[in-house]
Amino acid sequence: MEFCDPGSCQITRDKMTSSVLSKFFGAEEVRSLQSMYSTGNVVTVILELQRKAEDLAGVKINVAMLGDVGSGKSTFINAMRDVRSDDPGAAPTGNGEASKKPTRYRYPSRPDIQLWDLPGLNSFGFELNRYLKQVNFESYDFYIIVSQSRFRECDGELSKRIQAQQKELYYIRSKIDNDAYSMQIQGIDFSRGKMQIIQDCVKNFKSVGVKPPAIFLISSFDVKEYDFPKLNSTLATDLESIRSNTFSRAIPEMMLGIQLSKRRLIMRVIVLLAFLSGAVGIIQAPGLPFLTAIACTAAGWMYFRWQLGVSDRVVWNLSGRVNKSATLLKTEMEHQPPFTLLRFSPKVLSFILTVVCMIVVFTDSHHSVTVSVFGAMSSSAFTFLVLKDSLDDRLLSQQILAKTALQQEDDDHL
Ligand SMILES: Nc1nc2c(ncn2[C@@H]2O[C@H](COP(=O)(O)OP(=O)(O)O)[C@@H](O)[C@H]2O)c(=O)[nH]1
Ligand SMILES: [Mg+2]
């Protein structure tokens, strides 16, 4: 048994993307992908990802147990692992045993599955967003909601959040032995009662706008009865598609990890050009800051177009190899990121400042040094912002290209 708290550590973008890559590739493979990309072989990189997508056996899947305190999550994990609550290494169960940290348990009969016992939602005072952040909700590959007695509001809300990430889930009605007992006392036929419970759950999911997931009625005290055996066999069957969806979702992030070293290299050139743009612009010659800014920006733009350009020929080549229409690949790739003021205004502002300073220098022969310095700074900022954003757009378009090229036709997006 191991303890880990993914929510407590601040992960940087570099670490995060490299951890996504290392989920699927060994260190040597990562280095080789990065060097392929650095030499301009984006098609080979995408084909390597495709090769990996066809052989995901052994890739570890993180399964999160969600639900209220006392719903039976820890007992369920013990039952899956075939241990009793008082065995060494078992998940602590019962009142007062609720952990405030996600805890990982290995699943001996399926070493490729890691079961995560998450704290109960109500142990965080039902503040869903705080809870989700605390348990690092988005880091898991698959979810099982464990609910007892009745459908709860949070079951619907959690399912919505899971499906919004295009991930899959199972819904477990735990402690069904108790329900079976009360049905028996009331003289209700169990299969009729069971059908009623399932119909209620489906209705409740639909009423909150969630596509009903697979529903299992289980008792963790009786793993050979009720839906426990069906749950095990369904999970074993679904594992391949869970793995393949996990890989598919991770493609943009993996591409980002592969692009990182080249991005760093190009960023150095961009910083140099921005510095040059400011340094030349400080010379007190009319129009110079403006002209330098434009020249440096154009030079930088041409440089990384040359470094990262994906020509029509490359798209055609890729389209033949992955069996996707070249028009589709091109259209998706050229899809522009949404316009945001936050991204647009600093560039416009620095451009206006450069022009204003240029006009002052041009019209007023007694202008102060401050105006020149200001002009140089704004021309430098303009060059940097335009080039950095264009670089990131270009990298993003390659991530989209990889995602579209490797998208399976029958991808189930819930
Ligand atoms: N009757 C019955 N009780 C259960 C079952 N699963 C869990 N429990 C009991 O419910 C209580 C809470 O279980 P626990 O696993 O600690 O819940 P958690 O807080 O969600 O981890 C414990 O006393 C368990 O013994 C079950 O399938 N049937
Ligand atoms: Mg527990």
CSV table of C-alpha atoms and ligand atoms in Angstrom, one decimal:
chain,number,residue,atom,x,y,z
A,1,MET,CA,0.0,0.0,0.0
A,2,GLU,CA,1.2,3.5,-0.8
A,3,PHE,CA,0.1,6.9,0.3
A,4,CYS,CA,0.1,9.8,-2.0
A,5,ASP,CA,-1.6,13.1,-2.2
A,6,PRO,CA,-1.6,14.4,-5.7
A,7,GLY,CA,-3.7,17.4,-4.7
A,8,SER,CA,-1.0,18.7,-2.3
A,9,CYS,CA,1.8,19.2,-4.8
A,10,GLN,CA,2.1,22.1,-7.2
A,11,ILE,CA,3.0,20.6,-10.6
A,12,THR,CA,4.7,22.8,-13.2
A,13,ARG,CA,3.7,22.6,-16.8
A,14,ASP,CA,6.9,20.9,-17.8
A,15,LYS,CA,6.5,18.3,-15.0
A,16,MET,CA,2.9,17.7,-15.9
A,17,THR,CA,3.4,17.1,-19.6
A,18,SER,CA,6.5,14.9,-18.9
A,19,SER,CA,4.4,12.9,-16.5
A,20,VAL,CA,1.7,12.4,-19.2
A,21,LEU,CA,4.4,11.3,-21.6
A,22,SER,CA,6.0,8.9,-19.0
A,23,LYS,CA,2.6,7.3,-18.5
A,24,PHE,CA,2.9,5.8,-22.0
A,25,PHE,CA,6.5,6.0,-23.0
A,26,GLY,CA,9.9,5.1,-21.4
A,27,ALA,CA,12.5,7.8,-20.8
A,28,GLU,CA,14.5,6.6,-23.9
A,29,GLU,CA,11.4,6.7,-26.1
A,30,VAL,CA,10.6,10.2,-24.9
A,31,ARG,CA,14.1,11.4,-25.8
A,32,SER,CA,13.8,9.8,-29.2
A,33,LEU,CA,10.4,11.5,-29.9
A,34,GLN,CA,11.8,14.8,-28.8
A,35,SER,CA,14.8,14.5,-31.1
A,36,MET,CA,12.6,13.4,-34.0
A,37,TYR,CA,10.5,16.4,-33.5
A,38,SER,CA,13.5,18.7,-33.2
A,39,THR,CA,14.7,17.6,-36.6
A,40,GLY,CA,11.4,18.5,-38.1
A,41,ASN,CA,9.9,15.0,-38.4
A,42,VAL,CA,6.4,15.8,-37.1
A,43,VAL,CA,4.9,13.1,-39.3
A,44,THR,CA,7.2,10.4,-37.8
A,45,VAL,CA,6.3,11.7,-34.3
A,46,ILE,CA,2.6,11.3,-35.0
A,47,LEU,CA,3.1,7.9,-36.5
A,48,GLU,CA,5.1,6.8,-33.4
A,49,LEU,CA,2.1,8.0,-31.3
A,50,GLN,CA,-0.2,5.9,-33.6
A,51,ARG,CA,2.0,2.9,-33.1
A,52,LYS,CA,1.8,3.3,-29.3
A,53,ALA,CA,-2.0,3.7,-29.5
A,54,GLU,CA,-2.1,0.2,-31.0
A,55,ASP,CA,-0.2,-1.3,-28.1
A,56,LEU,CA,-1.3,0.1,-24.8
A,57,ALA,CA,-1.1,-3.2,-22.8
A,58,GLY,CA,0.3,-2.6,-19.3
A,59,VAL,CA,-0.4,1.1,-19.3
A,60,LYS,CA,-1.6,1.9,-15.7
A,61,ILE,CA,-5.1,3.2,-15.3
A,62,ASN,CA,-6.0,5.2,-12.2
A,63,VAL,CA,-9.5,4.5,-11.0
A,64,ALA,CA,-11.0,7.0,-8.5
A,65,MET,CA,-13.7,6.0,-6.0
A,66,LEU,CA,-16.1,8.8,-5.3
A,67,GLY,CA,-19.0,9.2,-2.9
A,68,ASP,CA,-20.0,10.3,0.5
A,69,VAL,CA,-18.3,9.3,3.7
A,70,GLY,CA,-19.7,5.9,4.7
A,71,SER,CA,-21.0,5.0,1.3
A,72,GLY,CA,-18.7,1.9,1.2
A,73,LYS,CA,-15.8,3.0,-1.0
A,74,SER,CA,-13.0,1.6,1.2
A,75,THR,CA,-14.8,-1.7,1.8
A,76,PHE,CA,-15.4,-2.0,-1.9
A,77,ILE,CA,-11.7,-1.5,-2.6
A,78,ASN,CA,-10.8,-4.2,-0.1
A,79,ALA,CA,-13.4,-6.5,-1.7
A,80,MET,CA,-11.9,-5.9,-5.1
A,81,ARG,CA,-8.4,-6.6,-3.7
A,82,ASP,CA,-9.7,-9.7,-1.9
A,83,VAL,CA,-8.6,-8.5,1.5
A,84,ARG,CA,-10.6,-8.1,4.7
A,85,SER,CA,-10.8,-4.8,6.5
A,86,ASP,CA,-8.6,-6.0,9.3
A,87,ASP,CA,-5.9,-7.4,7.0
A,88,PRO,CA,-2.6,-5.6,6.9
A,89,GLY,CA,-2.5,-3.1,4.1
A,90,ALA,CA,-6.3,-3.0,3.8
A,91,ALA,CA,-8.1,0.3,3.3
A,92,PRO,CA,-9.4,1.5,6.7
A,93,THR,CA,-13.1,1.3,6.9
A,94,GLY,CA,-16.0,2.3,9.2
A,95,ASN,CA,-16.7,5.4,11.2
A,96,GLY,CA,-13.9,7.7,12.0
A,97,GLU,CA,-11.7,6.1,9.4
A,98,ALA,CA,-12.3,8.6,6.7
A,99,SER,CA,-9.0,9.8,5.2
A,100,LYS,CA,-8.7,13.4,4.0
A,101,LYS,CA,-6.2,12.4,1.3
A,102,PRO,CA,-6.5,10.3,-1.8
A,103,THR,CA,-4.9,7.0,-1.1
A,104,ARG,CA,-3.6,4.6,-3.8
A,105,TYR,CA,-4.0,0.8,-3.6
A,106,ARG,CA,-2.6,-1.7,-5.9
A,107,TYR,CA,-4.8,-4.3,-7.3
A,108,PRO,CA,-2.8,-7.6,-7.2
A,109,SER,CA,-4.8,-9.5,-9.8
A,110,ARG,CA,-4.7,-6.5,-12.2
A,111,PRO,CA,-1.4,-4.8,-11.8
A,112,ASP,CA,-2.4,-2.3,-14.5
A,113,ILE,CA,-5.2,-0.9,-12.4
A,114,GLN,CA,-4.5,1.5,-9.5
A,115,LEU,CA,-7.5,2.0,-7.2
A,116,TRP,CA,-7.7,5.4,-5.5
A,117,ASP,CA,-9.7,5.7,-2.3
A,118,LEU,CA,-10.8,9.4,-2.3
A,119,PRO,CA,-12.1,11.2,0.8
A,120,GLY,CA,-15.9,11.4,1.1
A,121,LEU,CA,-17.4,14.4,-0.5
A,122,ASN,CA,-19.3,15.4,2.7
A,123,SER,CA,-16.0,15.5,4.6
A,124,PHE,CA,-15.3,18.8,2.8
A,125,GLY,CA,-18.6,20.4,3.8
A,126,PHE,CA,-20.1,19.7,0.4
A,127,GLU,CA,-18.1,22.5,-1.3
A,128,LEU,CA,-17.8,20.7,-4.6
A,129,ASN,CA,-15.2,22.9,-6.2
A,130,ARG,CA,-12.9,22.9,-3.2
A,131,TYR,CA,-13.3,19.1,-2.9
A,132,LEU,CA,-12.5,18.6,-6.6
A,133,LYS,CA,-9.4,20.7,-6.3
A,134,GLN,CA,-8.3,19.0,-3.1
A,135,VAL,CA,-8.5,15.5,-4.6
A,136,ASN,CA,-7.0,16.6,-7.9
A,137,PHE,CA,-10.2,15.4,-9.6
A,138,GLU,CA,-9.0,15.7,-13.2
A,139,SER,CA,-6.0,13.5,-12.8
A,140,TYR,CA,-7.8,10.2,-12.8
A,141,ASP,CA,-8.5,8.1,-15.9
A,142,PHE,CA,-11.7,6.4,-14.7
A,143,TYR,CA,-14.3,6.9,-12.0
A,144,ILE,CA,-16.6,4.8,-9.9
A,145,ILE,CA,-19.3,6.6,-7.9
A,146,VAL,CA,-20.2,4.6,-4.8
A,147,SER,CA,-23.6,5.5,-3.4
A,148,GLN,CA,-25.8,3.9,-0.8
A,149,SER,CA,-29.6,3.8,-0.3
A,150,ARG,CA,-30.6,6.5,-2.8
A,151,PHE,CA,-29.5,8.7,-5.6
A,152,ARG,CA,-27.9,11.8,-4.3
A,153,GLU,CA,-27.6,15.3,-5.8
A,154,CYS,CA,-23.8,15.1,-5.7
A,155,ASP,CA,-23.9,11.8,-7.7
A,156,GLY,CA,-25.5,13.7,-10.6
A,157,GLU,CA,-23.1,16.6,-10.2
A,158,LEU,CA,-20.0,14.4,-10.1
A,159,SER,CA,-21.2,12.4,-13.1
A,160,LYS,CA,-21.6,15.7,-15.0
A,161,ARG,CA,-18.1,16.8,-14.2
A,162,ILE,CA,-16.7,13.4,-15.2
A,163,GLN,CA,-18.5,13.4,-18.5
A,164,ALA,CA,-17.5,17.0,-19.2
A,165,GLN,CA,-13.9,15.7,-19.2
A,166,GLN,CA,-15.0,13.1,-21.7
A,167,LYS,CA,-14.2,10.3,-19.3
A,168,GLU,CA,-16.1,7.2,-18.3
A,169,LEU,CA,-17.6,6.1,-15.0
A,170,TYR,CA,-19.6,3.3,-13.4
A,171,TYR,CA,-22.3,3.9,-10.8
A,172,ILE,CA,-22.4,1.5,-7.9
A,173,ARG,CA,-25.3,1.1,-5.5
A,174,SER,CA,-23.5,-0.3,-2.5
A,175,LYS,CA,-24.8,-2.3,0.4
A,176,ILE,CA,-27.4,-4.0,-1.7
A,177,ASP,CA,-27.5,-6.8,0.9
A,178,ASN,CA,-29.3,-4.4,3.2
A,179,ASP,CA,-31.8,-3.5,0.4
A,180,ALA,CA,-32.3,-7.2,-0.3
A,181,TYR,CA,-33.0,-7.8,3.4
A,182,SER,CA,-35.6,-5.0,3.6
A,183,MET,CA,-37.3,-6.2,0.4
A,184,GLN,CA,-37.5,-9.6,1.9
A,185,ILE,CA,-39.1,-8.3,5.0
A,186,GLN,CA,-41.6,-6.3,2.9
A,187,GLY,CA,-42.3,-9.3,0.7
A,188,ILE,CA,-40.9,-7.6,-2.4
A,189,ASP,CA,-39.5,-9.8,-5.1
A,190,PHE,CA,-35.7,-8.9,-5.3
A,191,SER,CA,-35.5,-8.9,-9.1
A,192,ARG,CA,-38.5,-6.5,-9.3
A,193,GLY,CA,-37.0,-4.3,-6.6
A,194,LYS,CA,-33.6,-4.4,-8.4
A,195,MET,CA,-35.2,-3.3,-11.6
A,196,GLN,CA,-37.0,-0.5,-9.8
A,197,ILE,CA,-33.7,0.8,-8.3
A,198,ILE,CA,-32.0,0.7,-11.7
A,199,GLN,CA,-34.9,2.6,-13.4
A,200,ASP,CA,-34.8,5.2,-10.6
A,201,CYS,CA,-31.1,5.7,-11.1
A,202,VAL,CA,-31.5,6.0,-14.9
A,203,LYS,CA,-34.3,8.5,-14.4
A,204,ASN,CA,-32.3,10.6,-12.0
A,205,PHE,CA,-29.3,10.7,-14.2
A,206,LYS,CA,-31.4,11.8,-17.2
A,207,SER,CA,-33.2,14.4,-15.1
A,208,VAL,CA,-29.8,16.1,-14.4
A,209,GLY,CA,-28.8,15.9,-18.1
A,210,VAL,CA,-26.3,13.1,-17.6
A,211,LYS,CA,-26.0,10.0,-20.0
A,212,PRO,CA,-26.7,7.1,-17.6
A,213,PRO,CA,-23.5,5.1,-16.9
A,214,ALA,CA,-23.3,1.4,-16.3
A,215,ILE,CA,-25.0,0.7,-13.0
A,216,PHE,CA,-24.1,-2.1,-10.6
A,217,LEU,CA,-25.9,-3.2,-7.4
A,218,ILE,CA,-23.3,-4.8,-5.2
A,219,SER,CA,-22.5,-6.0,-1.7
A,220,SER,CA,-18.8,-5.8,-0.8
A,221,PHE,CA,-19.5,-8.5,1.8
A,222,ASP,CA,-20.6,-10.9,-0.9
A,223,VAL,CA,-18.4,-10.6,-4.0
A,224,LYS,CA,-19.9,-13.7,-5.6
A,225,GLU,CA,-23.5,-12.4,-5.5
A,226,TYR,CA,-25.6,-9.5,-7.0
A,227,ASP,CA,-23.7,-7.5,-9.6
A,228,PHE,CA,-20.2,-7.9,-8.2
A,229,PRO,CA,-19.1,-10.6,-10.7
A,230,LYS,CA,-20.7,-8.6,-13.6
A,231,LEU,CA,-18.8,-5.5,-12.4
A,232,ASN,CA,-15.5,-7.4,-12.5
A,233,SER,CA,-16.0,-8.8,-16.0
A,234,THR,CA,-17.4,-5.5,-17.4
A,235,LEU,CA,-14.3,-3.7,-16.1
A,236,ALA,CA,-12.0,-6.3,-17.6
A,237,THR,CA,-13.7,-5.9,-21.0
A,238,ASP,CA,-13.9,-2.1,-20.8
A,239,LEU,CA,-10.3,-1.7,-19.8
A,240,GLU,CA,-9.0,-1.6,-23.3
A,241,SER,CA,-11.4,1.2,-24.4
A,242,ILE,CA,-10.7,3.1,-21.2
A,243,ARG,CA,-7.0,2.9,-21.9
A,244,SER,CA,-7.4,3.9,-25.5
A,245,ASN,CA,-9.6,6.9,-24.6
A,246,THR,CA,-7.1,7.9,-21.9
A,247,PHE,CA,-4.4,7.9,-24.6
A,248,SER,CA,-6.5,9.7,-27.1
A,249,ARG,CA,-7.3,12.5,-24.6
A,250,ALA,CA,-3.6,12.8,-23.7
A,251,ILE,CA,-2.4,13.4,-27.3
A,252,PRO,CA,-2.3,17.2,-27.2
A,253,GLU,CA,-0.5,17.1,-23.8
A,254,MET,CA,1.9,14.5,-25.0
A,255,MET,CA,2.6,16.6,-28.1
A,256,LEU,CA,3.3,19.6,-25.9
A,257,GLY,CA,5.8,17.5,-23.9
A,258,ILE,CA,7.5,16.5,-27.2
A,259,GLN,CA,7.6,20.1,-28.4
A,260,LEU,CA,9.0,21.5,-25.1
A,261,SER,CA,12.7,21.4,-25.9
A,262,LYS,CA,12.2,22.9,-29.4
A,263,ARG,CA,9.9,25.5,-27.9
A,264,ARG,CA,12.6,26.5,-25.4
A,265,LEU,CA,15.1,26.8,-28.2
A,266,ILE,CA,12.8,29.0,-30.3
A,267,MET,CA,11.9,31.1,-27.3
A,268,ARG,CA,15.6,32.0,-26.8
A,269,VAL,CA,15.6,33.3,-30.4
A,270,ILE,CA,12.4,35.3,-29.7
A,271,VAL,CA,13.9,36.9,-26.6
A,272,LEU,CA,17.1,37.8,-28.6
A,273,LEU,CA,15.0,39.4,-31.3
A,274,ALA,CA,12.9,41.3,-28.8
A,275,PHE,CA,16.1,42.6,-27.2
A,276,LEU,CA,17.5,43.5,-30.6
A,277,SER,CA,14.2,45.3,-31.5
A,278,GLY,CA,14.5,47.4,-28.3
A,279,ALA,CA,18.3,48.0,-28.5
A,280,VAL,CA,18.3,49.3,-32.1
A,281,GLY,CA,15.1,51.2,-31.4
A,282,ILE,CA,16.8,53.3,-28.6
A,283,ILE,CA,18.9,55.0,-31.2
A,284,GLN,CA,17.4,58.4,-31.6
A,285,ALA,CA,16.5,58.2,-35.2
A,286,PRO,CA,13.0,59.0,-36.4
A,287,GLY,CA,11.0,55.9,-37.3
A,288,LEU,CA,13.7,53.5,-36.2
A,289,PRO,CA,11.9,51.8,-33.2
A,290,PHE,CA,8.9,51.2,-35.5
A,291,LEU,CA,10.9,49.8,-38.4
A,292,THR,CA,13.0,47.6,-36.1
A,293,ALA,CA,10.0,46.2,-34.3
A,294,ILE,CA,8.4,45.3,-37.7
A,295,ALA,CA,11.7,43.8,-39.1
A,296,CYS,CA,12.5,41.8,-36.0
A,297,THR,CA,8.9,40.5,-35.7
A,298,ALA,CA,8.9,39.5,-39.4
A,299,ALA,CA,12.3,37.8,-39.1
A,300,GLY,CA,11.2,35.8,-36.0
A,301,TRP,CA,8.0,34.8,-37.7
A,302,MET,CA,9.8,33.6,-40.8
A,303,TYR,CA,12.3,31.8,-38.6
A,304,PHE,CA,9.8,29.6,-36.7
A,305,ARG,CA,7.7,29.1,-39.7
A,306,TRP,CA,10.7,27.5,-41.3
A,307,GLN,CA,11.4,25.6,-38.0
A,308,LEU,CA,7.8,24.4,-37.4
A,309,GLY,CA,6.1,24.7,-40.8
A,310,VAL,CA,3.7,22.0,-41.7
A,311,SER,CA,3.5,22.2,-45.5
A,312,ASP,CA,0.6,20.9,-47.7
A,313,ARG,CA,3.0,18.1,-48.8
A,314,VAL,CA,3.5,17.0,-45.1
A,315,VAL,CA,-0.3,17.0,-44.5
A,316,TRP,CA,-0.9,14.9,-47.7
A,317,ASN,CA,1.8,12.5,-46.6
A,318,LEU,CA,0.3,12.2,-43.1
A,319,SER,CA,-3.3,11.8,-44.5
A,320,GLY,CA,-2.2,8.8,-46.5
A,321,ARG,CA,-0.5,7.2,-43.6
A,322,VAL,CA,-3.3,7.6,-41.1
A,323,ASN,CA,-6.2,7.2,-43.5
A,324,LYS,CA,-7.7,10.6,-42.9
A,325,SER,CA,-8.8,13.2,-45.4
A,326,ALA,CA,-6.1,15.9,-46.0
A,327,THR,CA,-8.9,18.5,-46.1
A,328,LEU,CA,-10.1,17.5,-42.7
A,329,LEU,CA,-6.6,17.6,-41.2
A,330,LYS,CA,-5.9,21.0,-42.7
A,331,THR,CA,-9.2,22.5,-41.7
A,332,GLU,CA,-8.8,21.3,-38.1
A,333,MET,CA,-5.2,22.4,-37.9
A,334,GLU,CA,-5.9,25.9,-39.1
A,335,HIS,CA,-8.7,26.4,-36.6
A,336,GLN,CA,-7.8,29.6,-34.8
A,337,PRO,CA,-7.9,29.9,-31.0
A,338,PRO,CA,-10.8,32.0,-29.8
A,339,PHE,CA,-10.2,35.8,-29.7
A,340,THR,CA,-9.6,37.1,-26.2
A,341,LEU,CA,-9.0,40.6,-25.1
A,342,LEU,CA,-6.4,39.5,-22.6
A,343,ARG,CA,-4.3,38.1,-25.4
A,344,PHE,CA,-5.0,40.8,-28.0
A,345,SER,CA,-4.8,44.1,-26.0
A,346,PRO,CA,-1.1,44.0,-24.8
A,347,LYS,CA,0.0,43.6,-28.4
A,348,VAL,CA,-2.1,46.5,-29.6
A,349,LEU,CA,-1.1,48.6,-26.7
A,350,SER,CA,2.6,48.1,-27.2
A,351,PHE,CA,2.1,48.7,-31.0
A,352,ILE,CA,0.3,52.0,-30.3
A,353,LEU,CA,3.0,53.1,-27.8
A,354,THR,CA,5.7,52.3,-30.4
A,355,VAL,CA,3.9,54.4,-33.0
A,356,VAL,CA,3.2,57.3,-30.6
A,357,CYS,CA,6.9,57.4,-29.5
A,358,MET,CA,8.0,57.4,-33.1
A,359,ILE,CA,5.7,60.3,-33.9
A,360,VAL,CA,7.0,62.3,-30.9
A,361,VAL,CA,10.6,61.6,-32.0
A,362,PHE,CA,9.7,62.6,-35.5
A,363,THR,CA,7.9,65.8,-34.8
A,364,ASP,CA,9.7,67.2,-31.7
A,365,SER,CA,13.4,67.5,-32.2
A,366,HIS,CA,13.8,68.3,-28.4
A,367,HIS,CA,12.1,65.2,-27.2
A,368,SER,CA,13.4,63.7,-24.0
A,369,VAL,CA,15.5,60.5,-23.7
A,370,THR,CA,12.6,59.0,-21.8
A,371,VAL,CA,10.5,59.0,-25.0
A,372,SER,CA,13.2,57.0,-26.8
A,373,VAL,CA,13.6,54.6,-24.0
A,374,PHE,CA,9.8,54.2,-23.8
A,375,GLY,CA,9.7,53.6,-27.6
A,376,ALA,CA,12.4,51.0,-27.4
A,377,MET,CA,10.7,49.2,-24.6
A,378,SER,CA,7.3,49.1,-26.3
A,379,SER,CA,8.9,48.0,-29.6
A,380,SER,CA,10.7,45.2,-27.7
A,381,ALA,CA,7.4,44.2,-25.9
A,382,PHE,CA,5.5,44.2,-29.2
A,383,THR,CA,8.1,41.9,-30.9
A,384,PHE,CA,8.1,39.5,-27.9
A,385,LEU,CA,4.3,39.3,-27.5
A,386,VAL,CA,3.5,38.8,-31.2
A,387,LEU,CA,6.2,36.2,-31.7
A,388,LYS,CA,5.4,34.2,-28.5
A,389,ASP,CA,1.7,34.1,-29.2
A,390,SER,CA,2.3,33.1,-32.8
A,391,LEU,CA,4.7,30.4,-31.7
A,392,ASP,CA,2.2,28.9,-29.3
A,393,ASP,CA,-0.5,29.0,-31.9
A,394,ARG,CA,1.7,27.1,-34.3
A,395,LEU,CA,2.5,24.5,-31.7
A,396,LEU,CA,-1.2,24.2,-30.8
A,397,SER,CA,-2.0,23.6,-34.5
A,398,GLN,CA,0.4,20.7,-34.5
A,399,GLN,CA,-1.2,19.3,-31.4
A,400,ILE,CA,-4.6,19.5,-33.1
A,401,LEU,CA,-3.1,17.9,-36.2
A,402,ALA,CA,-1.9,14.9,-34.1
A,403,LYS,CA,-5.2,14.7,-32.3
A,404,THR,CA,-7.2,14.8,-35.5
A,405,ALA,CA,-4.9,12.3,-37.3
A,406,LEU,CA,-5.2,9.8,-34.5
A,407,GLN,CA,-8.8,10.3,-33.6
A,408,GLN,CA,-10.7,7.0,-33.9
A,409,GLU,CA,-13.8,7.2,-36.0
A,410,ASP,CA,-15.9,5.5,-33.4
A,411,ASP,CA,-14.5,7.5,-30.4
A,412,ASP,CA,-17.2,7.5,-27.8
A,413,HIS,CA,-17.3,11.0,-26.4
A,414,LEU,CA,-20.1,10.1,-24.0
B,1,LIG,N1,-24.1,-4.3,4.8
B,1,LIG,C1,-23.1,-3.7,4.2
B,1,LIG,N2,-22.3,-2.8,4.8
B,1,LIG,C2,-21.2,-2.3,4.1
B,1,LIG,C3,-21.0,-2.6,2.8
B,1,LIG,N3,-19.9,-1.9,2.4
B,1,LIG,C4,-19.5,-1.2,3.4
B,1,LIG,N4,-20.3,-1.4,4.5
B,1,LIG,C5,-20.2,-0.8,5.8
B,1,LIG,O1,-20.4,0.6,5.7
B,1,LIG,C6,-19.6,1.3,6.6
B,1,LIG,C7,-18.8,2.4,5.8
B,1,LIG,O2,-17.9,1.7,4.9
B,1,LIG,P1,-16.6,2.4,4.4
B,1,LIG,O3,-16.1,1.4,3.4
B,1,LIG,O4,-15.7,2.8,5.5
B,1,LIG,O5,-17.2,3.7,3.7
B,1,LIG,P2,-16.3,4.9,3.0
B,1,LIG,O6,-16.3,6.0,4.0
B,1,LIG,O7,-17.1,5.2,1.8
B,1,LIG,O8,-15.0,4.4,2.7
B,1,LIG,C8,-18.7,0.3,7.3
B,1,LIG,O9,-19.2,0.0,8.5
B,1,LIG,C9,-18.8,-0.9,6.4
B,1,LIG,O10,-18.7,-2.2,7.1
B,1,LIG,C10,-21.8,-3.6,2.2
B,1,LIG,O11,-21.7,-3.9,1.0
B,1,LIG,N5,-22.8,-4.1,2.9
B,2,MG,MG,-13.2,5.2,3.4
